[in-house]
CSV table of C-alpha atoms and ligand atoms in Angstrom, one decimal:
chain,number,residue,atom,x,y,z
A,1,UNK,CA,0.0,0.0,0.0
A,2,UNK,CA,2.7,2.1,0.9
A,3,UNK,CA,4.3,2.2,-2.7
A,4,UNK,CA,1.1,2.6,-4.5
A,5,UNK,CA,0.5,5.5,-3.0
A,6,UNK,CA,4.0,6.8,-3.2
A,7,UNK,CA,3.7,5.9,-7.3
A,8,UNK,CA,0.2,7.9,-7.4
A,9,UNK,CA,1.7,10.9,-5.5
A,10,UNK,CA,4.6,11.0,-8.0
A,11,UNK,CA,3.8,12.7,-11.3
A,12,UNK,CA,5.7,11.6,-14.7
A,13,UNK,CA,7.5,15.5,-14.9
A,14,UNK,CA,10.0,14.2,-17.4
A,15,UNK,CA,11.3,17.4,-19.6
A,16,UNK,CA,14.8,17.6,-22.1
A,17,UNK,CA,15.8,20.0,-19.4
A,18,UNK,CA,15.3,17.7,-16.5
A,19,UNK,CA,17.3,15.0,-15.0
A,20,UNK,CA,16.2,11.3,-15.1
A,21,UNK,CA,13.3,11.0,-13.1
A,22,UNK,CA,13.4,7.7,-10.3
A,23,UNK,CA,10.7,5.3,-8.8
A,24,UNK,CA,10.7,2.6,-6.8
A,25,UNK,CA,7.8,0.1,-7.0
A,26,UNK,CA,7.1,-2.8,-4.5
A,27,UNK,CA,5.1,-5.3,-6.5
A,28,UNK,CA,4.1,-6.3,-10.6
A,29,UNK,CA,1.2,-4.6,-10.2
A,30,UNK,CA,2.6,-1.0,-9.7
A,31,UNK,CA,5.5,-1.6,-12.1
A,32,UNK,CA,2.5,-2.2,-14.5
A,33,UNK,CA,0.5,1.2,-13.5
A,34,UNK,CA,3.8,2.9,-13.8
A,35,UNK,CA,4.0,1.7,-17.6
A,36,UNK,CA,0.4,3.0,-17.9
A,37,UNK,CA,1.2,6.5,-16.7
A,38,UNK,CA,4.3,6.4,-18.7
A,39,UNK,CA,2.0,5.4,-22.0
A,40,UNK,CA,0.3,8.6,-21.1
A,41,UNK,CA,3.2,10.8,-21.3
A,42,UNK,CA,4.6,9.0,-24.5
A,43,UNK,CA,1.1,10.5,-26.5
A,44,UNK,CA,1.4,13.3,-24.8
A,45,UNK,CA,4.9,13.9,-25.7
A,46,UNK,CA,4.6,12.1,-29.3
A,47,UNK,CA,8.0,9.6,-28.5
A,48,UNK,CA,8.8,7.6,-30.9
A,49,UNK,CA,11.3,4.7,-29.0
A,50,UNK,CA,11.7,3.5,-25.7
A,51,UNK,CA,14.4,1.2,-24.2
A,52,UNK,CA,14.8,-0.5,-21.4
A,53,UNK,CA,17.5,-1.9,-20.0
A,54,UNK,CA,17.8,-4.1,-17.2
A,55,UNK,CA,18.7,-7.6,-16.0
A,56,UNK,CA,16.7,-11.1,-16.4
A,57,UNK,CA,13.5,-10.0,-14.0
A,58,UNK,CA,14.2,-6.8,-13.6
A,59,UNK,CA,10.6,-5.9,-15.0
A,60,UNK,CA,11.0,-4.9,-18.5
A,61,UNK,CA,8.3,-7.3,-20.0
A,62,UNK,CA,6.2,-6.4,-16.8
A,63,UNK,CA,6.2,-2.4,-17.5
A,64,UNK,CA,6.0,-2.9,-21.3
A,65,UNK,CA,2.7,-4.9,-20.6
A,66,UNK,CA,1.1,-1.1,-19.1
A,67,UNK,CA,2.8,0.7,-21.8
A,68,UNK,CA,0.7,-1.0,-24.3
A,69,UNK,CA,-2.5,-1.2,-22.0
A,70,UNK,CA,-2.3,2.3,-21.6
A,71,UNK,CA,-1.8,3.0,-25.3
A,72,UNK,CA,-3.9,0.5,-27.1
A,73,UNK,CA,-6.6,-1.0,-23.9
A,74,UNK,CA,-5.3,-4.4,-24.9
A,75,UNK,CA,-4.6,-6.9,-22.5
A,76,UNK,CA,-2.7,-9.8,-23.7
A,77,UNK,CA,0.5,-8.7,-24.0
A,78,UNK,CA,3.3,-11.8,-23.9
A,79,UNK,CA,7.2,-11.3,-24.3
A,80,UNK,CA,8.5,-11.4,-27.8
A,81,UNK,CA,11.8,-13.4,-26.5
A,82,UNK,CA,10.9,-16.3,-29.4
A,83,UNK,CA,9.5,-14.1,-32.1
A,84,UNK,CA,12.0,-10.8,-31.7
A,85,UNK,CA,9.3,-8.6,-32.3
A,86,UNK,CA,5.4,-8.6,-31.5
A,87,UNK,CA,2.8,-5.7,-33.3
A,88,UNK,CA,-0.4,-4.3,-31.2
A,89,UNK,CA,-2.7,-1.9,-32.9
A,90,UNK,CA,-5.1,-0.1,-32.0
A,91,UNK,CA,-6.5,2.7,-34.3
A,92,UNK,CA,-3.9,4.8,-35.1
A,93,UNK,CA,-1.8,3.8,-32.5
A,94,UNK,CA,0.7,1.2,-33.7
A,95,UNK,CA,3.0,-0.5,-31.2
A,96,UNK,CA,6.0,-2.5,-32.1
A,97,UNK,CA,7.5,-4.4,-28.8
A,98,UNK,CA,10.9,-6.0,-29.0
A,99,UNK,CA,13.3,-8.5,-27.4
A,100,UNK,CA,16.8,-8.3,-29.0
A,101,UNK,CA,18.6,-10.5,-26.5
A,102,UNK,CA,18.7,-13.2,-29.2
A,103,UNK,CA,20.0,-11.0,-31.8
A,104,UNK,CA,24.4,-11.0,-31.7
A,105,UNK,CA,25.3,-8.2,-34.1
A,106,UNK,CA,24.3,-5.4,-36.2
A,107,UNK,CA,24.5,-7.6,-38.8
A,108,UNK,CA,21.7,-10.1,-37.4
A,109,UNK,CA,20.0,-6.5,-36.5
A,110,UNK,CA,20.1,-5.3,-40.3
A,111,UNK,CA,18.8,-8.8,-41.6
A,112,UNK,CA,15.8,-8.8,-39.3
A,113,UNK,CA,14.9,-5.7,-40.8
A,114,UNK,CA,15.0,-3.5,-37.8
A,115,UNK,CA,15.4,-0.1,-40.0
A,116,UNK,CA,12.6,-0.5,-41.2
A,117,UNK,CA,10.1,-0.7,-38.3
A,118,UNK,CA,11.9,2.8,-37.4
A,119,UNK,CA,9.2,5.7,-38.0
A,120,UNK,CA,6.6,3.2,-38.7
A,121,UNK,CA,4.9,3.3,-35.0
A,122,UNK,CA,6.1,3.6,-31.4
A,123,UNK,CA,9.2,0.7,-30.5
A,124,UNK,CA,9.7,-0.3,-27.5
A,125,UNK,CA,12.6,-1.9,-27.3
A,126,UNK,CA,14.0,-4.6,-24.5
A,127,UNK,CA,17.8,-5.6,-24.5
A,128,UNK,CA,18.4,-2.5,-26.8
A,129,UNK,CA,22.4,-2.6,-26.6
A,130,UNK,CA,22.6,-4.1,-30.3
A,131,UNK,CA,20.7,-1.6,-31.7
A,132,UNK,CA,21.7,1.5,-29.8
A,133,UNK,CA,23.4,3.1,-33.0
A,134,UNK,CA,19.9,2.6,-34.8
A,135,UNK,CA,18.0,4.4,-32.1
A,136,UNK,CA,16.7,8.0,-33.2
A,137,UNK,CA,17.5,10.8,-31.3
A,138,UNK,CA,15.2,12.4,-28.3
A,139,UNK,CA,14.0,8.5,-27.3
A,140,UNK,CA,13.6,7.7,-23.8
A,141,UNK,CA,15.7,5.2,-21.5
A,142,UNK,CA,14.1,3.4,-18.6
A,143,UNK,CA,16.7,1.3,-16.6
A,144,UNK,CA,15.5,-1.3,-14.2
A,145,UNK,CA,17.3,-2.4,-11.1
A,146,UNK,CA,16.7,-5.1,-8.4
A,147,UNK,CA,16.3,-3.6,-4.6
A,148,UNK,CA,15.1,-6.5,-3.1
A,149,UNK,CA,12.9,-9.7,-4.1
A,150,UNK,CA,9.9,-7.8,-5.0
A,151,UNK,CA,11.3,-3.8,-5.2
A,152,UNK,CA,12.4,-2.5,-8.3
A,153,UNK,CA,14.2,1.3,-8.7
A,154,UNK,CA,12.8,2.5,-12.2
A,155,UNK,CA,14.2,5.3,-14.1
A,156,UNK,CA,13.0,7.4,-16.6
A,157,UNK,CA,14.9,9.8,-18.8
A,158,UNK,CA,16.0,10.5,-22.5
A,159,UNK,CA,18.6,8.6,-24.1
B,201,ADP,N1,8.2,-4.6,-8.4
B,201,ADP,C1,8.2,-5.5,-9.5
B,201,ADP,N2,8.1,-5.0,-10.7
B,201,ADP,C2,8.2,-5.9,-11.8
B,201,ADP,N3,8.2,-7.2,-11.7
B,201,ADP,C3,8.3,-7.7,-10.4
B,201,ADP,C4,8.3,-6.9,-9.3
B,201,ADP,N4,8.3,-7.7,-8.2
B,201,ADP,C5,8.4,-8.9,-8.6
B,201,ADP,N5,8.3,-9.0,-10.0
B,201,ADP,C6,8.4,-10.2,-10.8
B,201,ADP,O1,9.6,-10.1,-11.5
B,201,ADP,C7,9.4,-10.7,-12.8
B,201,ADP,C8,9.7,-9.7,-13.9
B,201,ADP,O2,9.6,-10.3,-15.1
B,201,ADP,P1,9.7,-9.6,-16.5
B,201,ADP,O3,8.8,-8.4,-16.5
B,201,ADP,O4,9.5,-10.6,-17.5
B,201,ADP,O5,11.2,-9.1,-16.5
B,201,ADP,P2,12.2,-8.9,-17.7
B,201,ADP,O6,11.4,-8.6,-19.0
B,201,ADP,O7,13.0,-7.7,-17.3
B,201,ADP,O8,13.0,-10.1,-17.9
B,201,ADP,C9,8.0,-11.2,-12.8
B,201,ADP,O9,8.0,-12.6,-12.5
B,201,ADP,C10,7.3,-10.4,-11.8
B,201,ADP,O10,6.2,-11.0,-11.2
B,202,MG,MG1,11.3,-9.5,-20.9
């Protein structure tokens, strides 16, 4: 209870002139709303990429999941680990989720076809460091960290 209200108190006040903004959640569930109240300030903001980096567990999948709920209403949002890449639309919003940690090199990058998903709706973007060079400018970087079995430190900033 104590973290959720913490989370609600806290506004997303990310700007290009502000420092990274941190959170700290103590369960999936706020992790989650977090990604929904950063899906909010992604359409407000028109961003075009976000990566997120972050161990095994960390939360990555987990936040992603509220992103997209909070952008498209959909629900069943699985991790793309197997298929690289999975596509949620809704309307005119267009969401393209990824999972590079399979992927070794730029060249494995360029043959999946990465470039041209760029432009095409909003990535998001998990294990990221193979692509880094393809990432446009003015995206946003969330980095996930382990405080404890449960708490996660979360935070938010541009690339
Ligand atoms: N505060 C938290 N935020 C996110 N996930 C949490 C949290 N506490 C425990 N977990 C658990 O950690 C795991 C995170 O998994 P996942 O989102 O797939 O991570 P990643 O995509 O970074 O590998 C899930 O099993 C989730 O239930
Ligand atoms: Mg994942």
């Amino acid at each position: 209870m104590e973290g959720k209200l913490r989370l609600a108190k806290k506004n997303l006040n990310i700007s290009l002139k502000q420092k990274p903004a941190s959170f700290q959640t103590s369960s999936p569930e706020l992790t989650e709303m977090l990604g929904m109240k950063l899906a909010k300030w992604i359409k407000k903001h028109r961003v075009g990429c976000v990566v997120f980096l972050g161990p095994f567990g960390s939360g990555k999948t987990t936040m992603i999941r509220g992103v997209i709920k909070g952008l498209t209403g959909l629900n069943n949002i699985t991790s793309p680990s197997f298929t690289i890449v999975n596509q949620y639309a809704k309307g005119k919003m267009n969401v393209y989720h990824f999972d590079f940690y399979r992927i070794k090199n730029a060249t494995e990058l360029e043959s999946f076809g990465f470039s041209e998903y760029i432009d095409s709706g909003l990535l998001l973007i998990e294990w990221p460091e193979v692509a880094m060079e393809k990432i446009p400018p003015k995206s946003l970087k969330v980095t996930m960290e382990f405080l404890g079995l449960k708490r996660r430190k979360i935070t938010i900033g541009f690339i």
